[in-house]
Amino acid sequence: MTQENSILKVEGLSVSYGNTVAVKDVSFDVRKGEIFGLLGPNGAGKTSTLSAIEGLVKFQTGTIMVDGYNAAEKPLYARASMGVQLQSTSFQAELRVPEILQLYAGVYGVPLDKQRIDAILKEIKLEDAVNKKFGELSGGQQQRVSLFISTIHNPRLVLLDEPTTGLDPQSRRQLWERIEAVREKGHGIVLTTHSMEEAEAVCDRIGIIDHGNMIIVDTPQALIDKYKNDPEVIALSRRGKVTLEDVFIALTGRAVRA
Amino acid sequence: METVVPKISIVFRTLFRADITTQWRNRKGLVISLLIPVMMVMLWKDMVKTAGGAWVLSNALSYGLVALGLMGYSNTIARDRDKGIFQRLRVAPIPTWAIMCSRLLVQLLMIVIITLAIFIVGYDVDHISLSVSGYIITLFTSIIGAGFYLSVGQLIVALIKNPDTVNSTSRFVFIIFVVSGMVISLYDKAKKLPPEYATIFHWSPYGTINTMMAAGMEPSTWNMHATNASLATIGYIVVFLVIGIRKFTWNTK
């Protein structure tokens, strides 16, 4: 365990799939109590970067330190230090919500009795769904379970891959409240999103990744300030006010990615 | 705050409990895998007199093992992989071998249940009784036989990613094994197979498993051929499993 200010430190990360290089020499860090947004167009390398941190793909070069644990040398400790919400919710459809909670509490070594399960269900507003199987829940309900599981063991680092996709405003608000609570504990959060408004509103710092390269890392306001006088950015701004989206499009191009 | 990695025994127990629950909720497939061999034992009452109880039991068991090991296992793995269930488990502090071993253990447990059910129906309906050592050895040979079909299932999910294609392929392989295996087995039992074809059949996976199980039911008849058939079955398992594990990917992308 480290006493450093960084919960996550990625240095010189490269990920390839066969001959295709998805991530090239990417470096960034996530500090304690920080929400770090990883932004980029489709296929830019966001999910590959997250997958390497999560231990789902092998990386060719670089080091990943999660709460002081080298992810390549101590993968179980690195994974125990992080909570993950993947892009698509993915639990056994036949299991009931309390059974899913028990499964993940067990694999993360968290004691869980019936009283605690009831409290969790109440907290995620699923007390009426106690006998429902995961496959019978609505998309928003599934997302709430998934988000709770990602923080069930009170991890020092939380990775969220497009967490607000498909959520209604109420569920989205609840999600941000939960993420805020994690941040207040001094834990780090990495999230990917396609919503620039969301990134601008909630992220302390953002990293823009494109074609596998980390183009820039800074606070949303610093990025806007840096590029607000750029003629290309001004041309992109619609209401005379430069936004993060304008900067993002200026940096990554207007072409729609597959 | 020190990071805690839970003991593997606790992790495995938790995984196994979840896998058993999932299997129980999907029991339709298990019931079909169980009903057909049980019906075979009931309908083949006359065959007991002509071909022997061991032959009837070994063929019924073979069917159950193929249905469960090959189709049940490969389809479950393909479906869960496609849904990303394995990826969700893999981001937790769980060794990957534990995820797979828990799944395999559930399948082996189901095979033991099917084997015991066939023994009970065979005894009750057809009055087929084996010696104690016969029952015990057959239980072990069933597990080895199931291991072969599980290894074929593993090979199928390793080579094919699409769950629908896995489903149709496993059905196709199932038909090849069961239909051709049983038909050829009947001809072989009646000594109507030409010697060269009989040799090929005896050393095919279906043939070696059948030989091993039939000899296991009557331990006094266990000979060198049964030992060689068992070793050949284990050889098949190793080959299929090594390829199946090496080629297996945890996601479909």
Tab-separated table of N, CA and C in Angstrom, chain B residues 80-189:
chain	number	residue	atom	x	y	z
B	80	ASP	N	-22.968	-17.453	-20.917
B	80	ASP	CA	-22.435	-16.573	-19.870
B	80	ASP	C	-21.269	-15.728	-20.382
B	81	ARG	N	-20.494	-16.304	-21.270
B	81	ARG	CA	-19.391	-15.533	-21.850
B	81	ARG	C	-19.942	-14.389	-22.694
B	82	ASP	N	-20.971	-14.698	-23.464
B	82	ASP	CA	-21.566	-13.684	-24.344
B	82	ASP	C	-22.184	-12.540	-23.526
B	83	LYS	N	-22.765	-12.876	-22.376
B	83	LYS	CA	-23.401	-11.847	-21.540
B	83	LYS	C	-22.384	-11.055	-20.717
B	84	GLY	N	-21.141	-11.498	-20.707
B	84	GLY	CA	-20.110	-10.774	-19.951
B	84	GLY	C	-20.057	-11.158	-18.477
B	85	ILE	N	-20.705	-12.272	-18.122
B	85	ILE	CA	-20.710	-12.696	-16.712
B	85	ILE	C	-19.294	-13.065	-16.239
B	86	PHE	N	-18.542	-13.702	-17.127
B	86	PHE	CA	-17.170	-14.065	-16.753
B	86	PHE	C	-16.301	-12.822	-16.574
B	87	GLN	N	-16.511	-11.829	-17.441
B	87	GLN	CA	-15.709	-10.605	-17.335
B	87	GLN	C	-15.979	-9.918	-15.994
B	88	ARG	N	-17.250	-9.946	-15.570
B	88	ARG	CA	-17.591	-9.313	-14.292
B	88	ARG	C	-16.902	-10.035	-13.134
B	89	LEU	N	-16.855	-11.370	-13.244
B	89	LEU	CA	-16.188	-12.136	-12.182
B	89	LEU	C	-14.676	-11.934	-12.230
B	90	ARG	N	-14.148	-11.791	-13.441
B	90	ARG	CA	-12.693	-11.681	-13.583
B	90	ARG	C	-12.128	-10.365	-13.060
B	91	VAL	N	-12.965	-9.326	-12.940
B	91	VAL	CA	-12.446	-8.077	-12.378
B	91	VAL	C	-12.459	-8.109	-10.845
B	92	ALA	N	-12.992	-9.170	-10.276
B	92	ALA	CA	-12.950	-9.374	-8.821
B	92	ALA	C	-11.676	-10.172	-8.499
B	93	PRO	N	-11.269	-10.152	-7.221
B	93	PRO	CA	-10.024	-10.881	-6.890
B	93	PRO	C	-10.229	-12.393	-6.840
B	94	ILE	N	-10.548	-12.963	-8.003
B	94	ILE	CA	-10.784	-14.412	-8.099
B	94	ILE	C	-9.801	-14.974	-9.121
B	95	PRO	N	-9.047	-15.996	-8.762
B	95	PRO	CA	-8.193	-16.632	-9.789
B	95	PRO	C	-9.091	-17.231	-10.876
B	96	THR	N	-8.671	-17.109	-12.121
B	96	THR	CA	-9.539	-17.566	-13.218
B	96	THR	C	-9.826	-19.070	-13.145
B	97	TRP	N	-8.850	-19.838	-12.634
B	97	TRP	CA	-9.077	-21.283	-12.559
B	97	TRP	C	-10.254	-21.582	-11.631
B	98	ALA	N	-10.441	-20.749	-10.602
B	98	ALA	CA	-11.528	-21.000	-9.645
B	98	ALA	C	-12.893	-20.842	-10.321
B	99	ILE	N	-12.984	-19.870	-11.246
B	99	ILE	CA	-14.260	-19.646	-11.955
B	99	ILE	C	-14.622	-20.900	-12.749
B	100	MET	N	-13.638	-21.432	-13.480
B	100	MET	CA	-13.890	-22.608	-14.329
B	100	MET	C	-14.096	-23.870	-13.495
B	101	CYS	N	-13.263	-24.030	-12.453
B	101	CYS	CA	-13.361	-25.258	-11.639
B	101	CYS	C	-14.718	-25.337	-10.950
B	102	SER	N	-15.248	-24.192	-10.527
B	102	SER	CA	-16.558	-24.189	-9.881
B	102	SER	C	-17.620	-24.683	-10.865
B	103	ARG	N	-17.525	-24.194	-12.113
B	103	ARG	CA	-18.482	-24.632	-13.148
B	103	ARG	C	-18.373	-26.137	-13.403
B	104	LEU	N	-17.125	-26.604	-13.491
B	104	LEU	CA	-16.915	-28.031	-13.783
B	104	LEU	C	-17.405	-28.902	-12.633
B	105	LEU	N	-17.181	-28.417	-11.421
B	105	LEU	CA	-17.603	-29.184	-10.251
B	105	LEU	C	-19.132	-29.340	-10.225
B	106	VAL	N	-19.824	-28.283	-10.610
B	106	VAL	CA	-21.298	-28.350	-10.664
B	106	VAL	C	-21.708	-29.422	-11.683
B	107	GLN	N	-21.053	-29.416	-12.846
B	107	GLN	CA	-21.392	-30.411	-13.877
B	107	GLN	C	-21.123	-31.829	-13.375
B	108	LEU	N	-19.991	-32.002	-12.687
B	108	LEU	CA	-19.661	-33.341	-12.179
B	108	LEU	C	-20.690	-33.799	-11.143
B	109	LEU	N	-21.148	-32.865	-10.348
B	109	LEU	CA	-22.178	-33.192	-9.350
B	109	LEU	C	-23.459	-33.654	-10.049
B	110	MET	N	-23.813	-32.960	-11.137
B	110	MET	CA	-25.016	-33.340	-11.894
B	110	MET	C	-24.844	-34.745	-12.493
B	111	ILE	N	-23.612	-35.027	-12.929
B	111	ILE	CA	-23.350	-36.341	-13.516
B	111	ILE	C	-23.503	-37.441	-12.466
B	112	VAL	N	-23.036	-37.148	-11.263
B	112	VAL	CA	-23.191	-38.130	-10.175
B	112	VAL	C	-24.689	-38.362	-9.920
B	113	ILE	N	-25.482	-37.289	-9.941
B	113	ILE	CA	-26.934	-37.419	-9.708
B	113	ILE	C	-27.567	-38.289	-10.796
B	114	ILE	N	-27.198	-38.002	-12.063
B	114	ILE	CA	-27.758	-38.785	-13.179
B	114	ILE	C	-27.365	-40.260	-13.050
B	115	THR	N	-26.093	-40.486	-12.723
B	115	THR	CA	-25.605	-41.869	-12.597
B	115	THR	C	-26.393	-42.611	-11.509
B	116	LEU	N	-26.564	-41.957	-10.364
B	116	LEU	CA	-27.285	-42.603	-9.263
B	116	LEU	C	-28.743	-42.872	-9.641
B	117	ALA	N	-29.347	-41.899	-10.354
B	117	ALA	CA	-30.751	-42.079	-10.767
B	117	ALA	C	-30.881	-43.274	-11.713
B	118	ILE	N	-29.928	-43.414	-12.628
B	118	ILE	CA	-29.974	-44.545	-13.570
B	118	ILE	C	-29.777	-45.875	-12.821
B	119	PHE	N	-28.874	-45.862	-11.847
B	119	PHE	CA	-28.673	-47.069	-11.026
B	119	PHE	C	-29.989	-47.468	-10.347
B	120	ILE	N	-30.641	-46.479	-9.758
B	120	ILE	CA	-31.870	-46.757	-8.979
B	120	ILE	C	-32.974	-47.290	-9.893
B	121	VAL	N	-33.180	-46.609	-11.042
B	121	VAL	CA	-34.233	-47.048	-11.975
B	121	VAL	C	-33.872	-48.424	-12.557
B	122	GLY	N	-32.600	-48.610	-12.883
B	122	GLY	CA	-32.147	-49.910	-13.414
B	122	GLY	C	-32.422	-51.030	-12.435
B	123	TYR	N	-32.191	-50.757	-11.171
B	123	TYR	CA	-32.412	-51.767	-10.139
B	123	TYR	C	-33.910	-52.012	-9.932
B	124	ASP	N	-34.645	-50.901	-9.871
B	124	ASP	CA	-36.060	-50.972	-9.524
B	124	ASP	C	-36.913	-51.541	-10.664
B	125	VAL	N	-36.645	-51.104	-11.892
B	125	VAL	CA	-37.497	-51.490	-13.029
B	125	VAL	C	-36.968	-52.742	-13.723
B	126	ASP	N	-35.653	-52.724	-14.013
B	126	ASP	CA	-35.083	-53.846	-14.798
B	126	ASP	C	-34.414	-54.904	-13.918
B	127	HIS	N	-34.408	-54.663	-12.630
B	127	HIS	CA	-33.753	-55.575	-11.673
B	127	HIS	C	-32.285	-55.806	-12.015
B	128	ILE	N	-31.642	-54.726	-12.481
B	128	ILE	CA	-30.195	-54.823	-12.754
B	128	ILE	C	-29.475	-54.478	-11.463
B	129	SER	N	-28.759	-55.453	-10.941
B	129	SER	CA	-28.010	-55.135	-9.723
B	129	SER	C	-26.536	-55.412	-9.959
B	130	LEU	N	-25.735	-54.501	-9.473
B	130	LEU	CA	-24.285	-54.652	-9.589
B	130	LEU	C	-23.726	-54.927	-8.204
B	131	SER	N	-22.482	-55.388	-8.177
B	131	SER	CA	-21.823	-55.554	-6.877
B	131	SER	C	-21.482	-54.164	-6.334
B	132	VAL	N	-21.155	-54.085	-5.056
B	132	VAL	CA	-20.801	-52.783	-4.464
B	132	VAL	C	-19.630	-52.176	-5.220
B	133	SER	N	-18.613	-53.029	-5.496
B	133	SER	CA	-17.444	-52.504	-6.227
B	133	SER	C	-17.864	-52.072	-7.635
B	134	GLY	N	-18.829	-52.768	-8.219
B	134	GLY	CA	-19.338	-52.400	-9.550
B	134	GLY	C	-19.947	-51.008	-9.538
B	135	TYR	N	-20.754	-50.732	-8.501
B	135	TYR	CA	-21.372	-49.398	-8.401
B	135	TYR	C	-20.301	-48.311	-8.232
B	136	ILE	N	-19.343	-48.619	-7.350
B	136	ILE	CA	-18.313	-47.596	-7.062
B	136	ILE	C	-17.461	-47.335	-8.307
B	137	ILE	N	-17.027	-48.427	-8.954
B	137	ILE	CA	-16.170	-48.238	-10.145
B	137	ILE	C	-16.949	-47.527	-11.252
B	138	THR	N	-18.231	-47.873	-11.399
B	138	THR	CA	-19.035	-47.230	-12.448
B	138	THR	C	-19.187	-45.733	-12.185
B	139	LEU	N	-19.309	-45.392	-10.906
B	139	LEU	CA	-19.400	-43.967	-10.574
B	139	LEU	C	-18.127	-43.246	-11.039
B	140	PHE	N	-16.988	-43.871	-10.801
B	140	PHE	CA	-15.717	-43.265	-11.222
B	140	PHE	C	-15.591	-43.231	-12.744
B	141	THR	N	-15.967	-44.346	-13.377
B	141	THR	CA	-15.838	-44.371	-14.847
B	141	THR	C	-16.813	-43.375	-15.494
B	142	SER	N	-17.970	-43.170	-14.837
B	142	SER	CA	-18.915	-42.158	-15.343
B	142	SER	C	-18.282	-40.776	-15.287
B	143	ILE	N	-17.574	-40.532	-14.203
B	143	ILE	CA	-16.927	-39.216	-14.062
B	143	ILE	C	-15.844	-39.048	-15.131
B	144	ILE	N	-15.099	-40.128	-15.400
B	144	ILE	CA	-14.074	-40.044	-16.458
B	144	ILE	C	-14.757	-39.836	-17.816
B	145	GLY	N	-15.830	-40.594	-18.040
B	145	GLY	CA	-16.570	-40.448	-19.306
B	145	GLY	C	-17.126	-39.040	-19.452
B	146	ALA	N	-17.672	-38.519	-18.331
B	146	ALA	CA	-18.198	-37.143	-18.360
B	146	ALA	C	-17.079	-36.171	-18.644
B	147	GLY	N	-15.906	-36.469	-18.084
B	147	GLY	CA	-14.739	-35.605	-18.328
B	147	GLY	C	-14.442	-35.493	-19.811
B	148	PHE	N	-14.624	-36.596	-20.537
B	148	PHE	CA	-14.380	-36.541	-21.983
B	148	PHE	C	-15.377	-35.603	-22.664
B	149	TYR	N	-16.658	-35.774	-22.356
B	149	TYR	CA	-17.671	-34.941	-23.030
B	149	TYR	C	-17.550	-33.470	-22.609
B	150	LEU	N	-17.140	-33.246	-21.355
B	150	LEU	CA	-16.894	-31.866	-20.925
B	150	LEU	C	-15.722	-31.275	-21.705
B	151	SER	N	-14.706	-32.111	-21.955
B	151	SER	CA	-13.548	-31.606	-22.710
B	151	SER	C	-13.934	-31.293	-24.155
B	152	VAL	N	-14.867	-32.075	-24.721
B	152	VAL	CA	-15.363	-31.770	-26.081
B	152	VAL	C	-16.149	-30.456	-26.037
B	153	GLY	N	-16.969	-30.305	-24.989
B	153	GLY	CA	-17.726	-29.054	-24.808
B	153	GLY	C	-16.780	-27.865	-24.684
B	154	GLN	N	-15.698	-28.067	-23.940
B	154	GLN	CA	-14.705	-26.994	-23.765
B	154	GLN	C	-14.068	-26.640	-25.109
B	155	LEU	N	-13.779	-27.670	-25.896
B	155	LEU	CA	-13.169	-27.442	-27.224
B	155	LEU	C	-14.124	-26.639	-28.114
B	156	ILE	N	-15.402	-26.982	-28.052
B	156	ILE	CA	-16.390	-26.275	-28.893
B	156	ILE	C	-16.463	-24.794	-28.503
B	157	VAL	N	-16.532	-24.495	-27.201
B	157	VAL	CA	-16.622	-23.072	-26.801
B	157	VAL	C	-15.304	-22.338	-27.013
B	158	ALA	N	-14.230	-23.115	-27.096
B	158	ALA	CA	-12.933	-22.466	-27.368
B	158	ALA	C	-12.823	-22.067	-28.831
B	159	LEU	N	-13.364	-22.908	-29.700
B	159	LEU	CA	-13.204	-22.656	-31.142
B	159	LEU	C	-14.320	-21.781	-31.705
B	160	ILE	N	-15.480	-21.759	-31.026
B	160	ILE	CA	-16.625	-20.992	-31.546
B	160	ILE	C	-17.053	-19.963	-30.501
B	161	LYS	N	-17.247	-18.726	-30.929
B	161	LYS	CA	-17.610	-17.677	-29.968
B	161	LYS	C	-19.118	-17.428	-29.902
B	162	ASN	N	-19.776	-17.505	-31.035
B	162	ASN	CA	-21.206	-17.185	-31.068
B	162	ASN	C	-22.019	-18.259	-30.329
B	163	PRO	N	-22.816	-17.855	-29.322
B	163	PRO	CA	-23.556	-18.865	-28.537
B	163	PRO	C	-24.550	-19.689	-29.355
B	164	ASP	N	-25.155	-19.074	-30.396
B	164	ASP	CA	-26.095	-19.839	-31.238
B	164	ASP	C	-25.356	-20.905	-32.037
B	165	THR	N	-24.177	-20.523	-32.522
B	165	THR	CA	-23.383	-21.512	-33.283
B	165	THR	C	-22.872	-22.611	-32.359
B	166	VAL	N	-22.526	-22.235	-31.130
B	166	VAL	CA	-22.100	-23.246	-30.145
B	166	VAL	C	-23.247	-24.224	-29.914
B	167	ASN	N	-24.461	-23.683	-29.781
B	167	ASN	CA	-25.641	-24.507	-29.530
B	167	ASN	C	-25.859	-25.499	-30.678
B	168	SER	N	-25.845	-24.979	-31.919
B	168	SER	CA	-26.109	-25.885	-33.044
B	168	SER	C	-24.974	-26.886	-33.226
B	169	THR	N	-23.730	-26.438	-33.005
B	169	THR	CA	-22.590	-27.366	-33.165
B	169	THR	C	-22.656	-28.470	-32.116
B	170	SER	N	-22.959	-28.085	-30.867
B	170	SER	CA	-22.987	-29.103	-29.813
B	170	SER	C	-24.127	-30.103	-30.069
B	171	ARG	N	-25.249	-29.609	-30.623
B	171	ARG	CA	-26.346	-30.530	-30.971
B	171	ARG	C	-25.904	-31.504	-32.066
B	172	PHE	N	-25.200	-30.956	-33.041
B	172	PHE	CA	-24.724	-31.782	-34.160
B	172	PHE	C	-23.762	-32.867	-33.644
B	173	VAL	N	-22.803	-32.429	-32.827
B	173	VAL	CA	-21.833	-33.392	-32.277
B	173	VAL	C	-22.553	-34.412	-31.391
B	174	PHE	N	-23.552	-33.938	-30.659
B	174	PHE	CA	-24.349	-34.802	-29.789
B	174	PHE	C	-25.011	-35.921	-30.608
B	175	ILE	N	-25.629	-35.508	-31.726
B	175	ILE	CA	-26.312	-36.495	-32.576
B	175	ILE	C	-25.298	-37.513	-33.114
B	176	ILE	N	-24.151	-36.988	-33.542
B	176	ILE	CA	-23.125	-37.905	-34.064
B	176	ILE	C	-22.746	-38.936	-32.994
B	177	PHE	N	-22.468	-38.422	-31.791
B	177	PHE	CA	-22.033	-39.323	-30.724
B	177	PHE	C	-23.123	-40.310	-30.338
B	178	VAL	N	-24.317	-39.777	-30.077
B	178	VAL	CA	-25.368	-40.627	-29.515
B	178	VAL	C	-25.945	-41.576	-30.560
B	179	VAL	N	-26.393	-40.998	-31.688
B	179	VAL	CA	-27.066	-41.848	-32.681
B	179	VAL	C	-26.085	-42.855	-33.273
B	180	SER	N	-24.982	-42.321	-33.834
B	180	SER	CA	-24.054	-43.258	-34.472
B	180	SER	C	-23.453	-44.192	-33.427
B	181	GLY	N	-23.153	-43.643	-32.241
B	181	GLY	CA	-22.568	-44.472	-31.187
B	181	GLY	C	-23.469	-45.626	-30.811
B	182	MET	N	-24.739	-45.316	-30.612
B	182	MET	CA	-25.660	-46.380	-30.178
B	182	MET	C	-25.952	-47.391	-31.278
B	183	VAL	N	-26.127	-46.865	-32.493
B	183	VAL	CA	-26.421	-47.785	-33.608
B	183	VAL	C	-25.235	-48.729	-33.836
B	184	ILE	N	-24.047	-48.134	-33.885
B	184	ILE	CA	-22.854	-48.975	-34.115
B	184	ILE	C	-22.657	-49.936	-32.940
B	185	SER	N	-22.958	-49.427	-31.752
B	185	SER	CA	-22.812	-50.266	-30.562
B	185	SER	C	-23.726	-51.503	-30.648
B	186	LEU	N	-24.959	-51.292	-31.157
B	186	LEU	CA	-25.898	-52.415	-31.317
B	186	LEU	C	-25.351	-53.445	-32.302
B	187	TYR	N	-24.835	-52.944	-33.447
B	187	TYR	CA	-24.245	-53.845	-34.449
B	187	TYR	C	-23.043	-54.579	-33.867
B	188	ASP	N	-22.263	-53.834	-33.100
B	188	ASP	CA	-21.058	-54.432	-32.503
B	188	ASP	C	-21.447	-55.531	-31.518
B	189	LYS	N	-22.469	-55.233	-30.720
B	189	LYS	CA	-22.924	-56.206	-29.724
B	189	LYS	C	-23.425	-57.485	-30.419
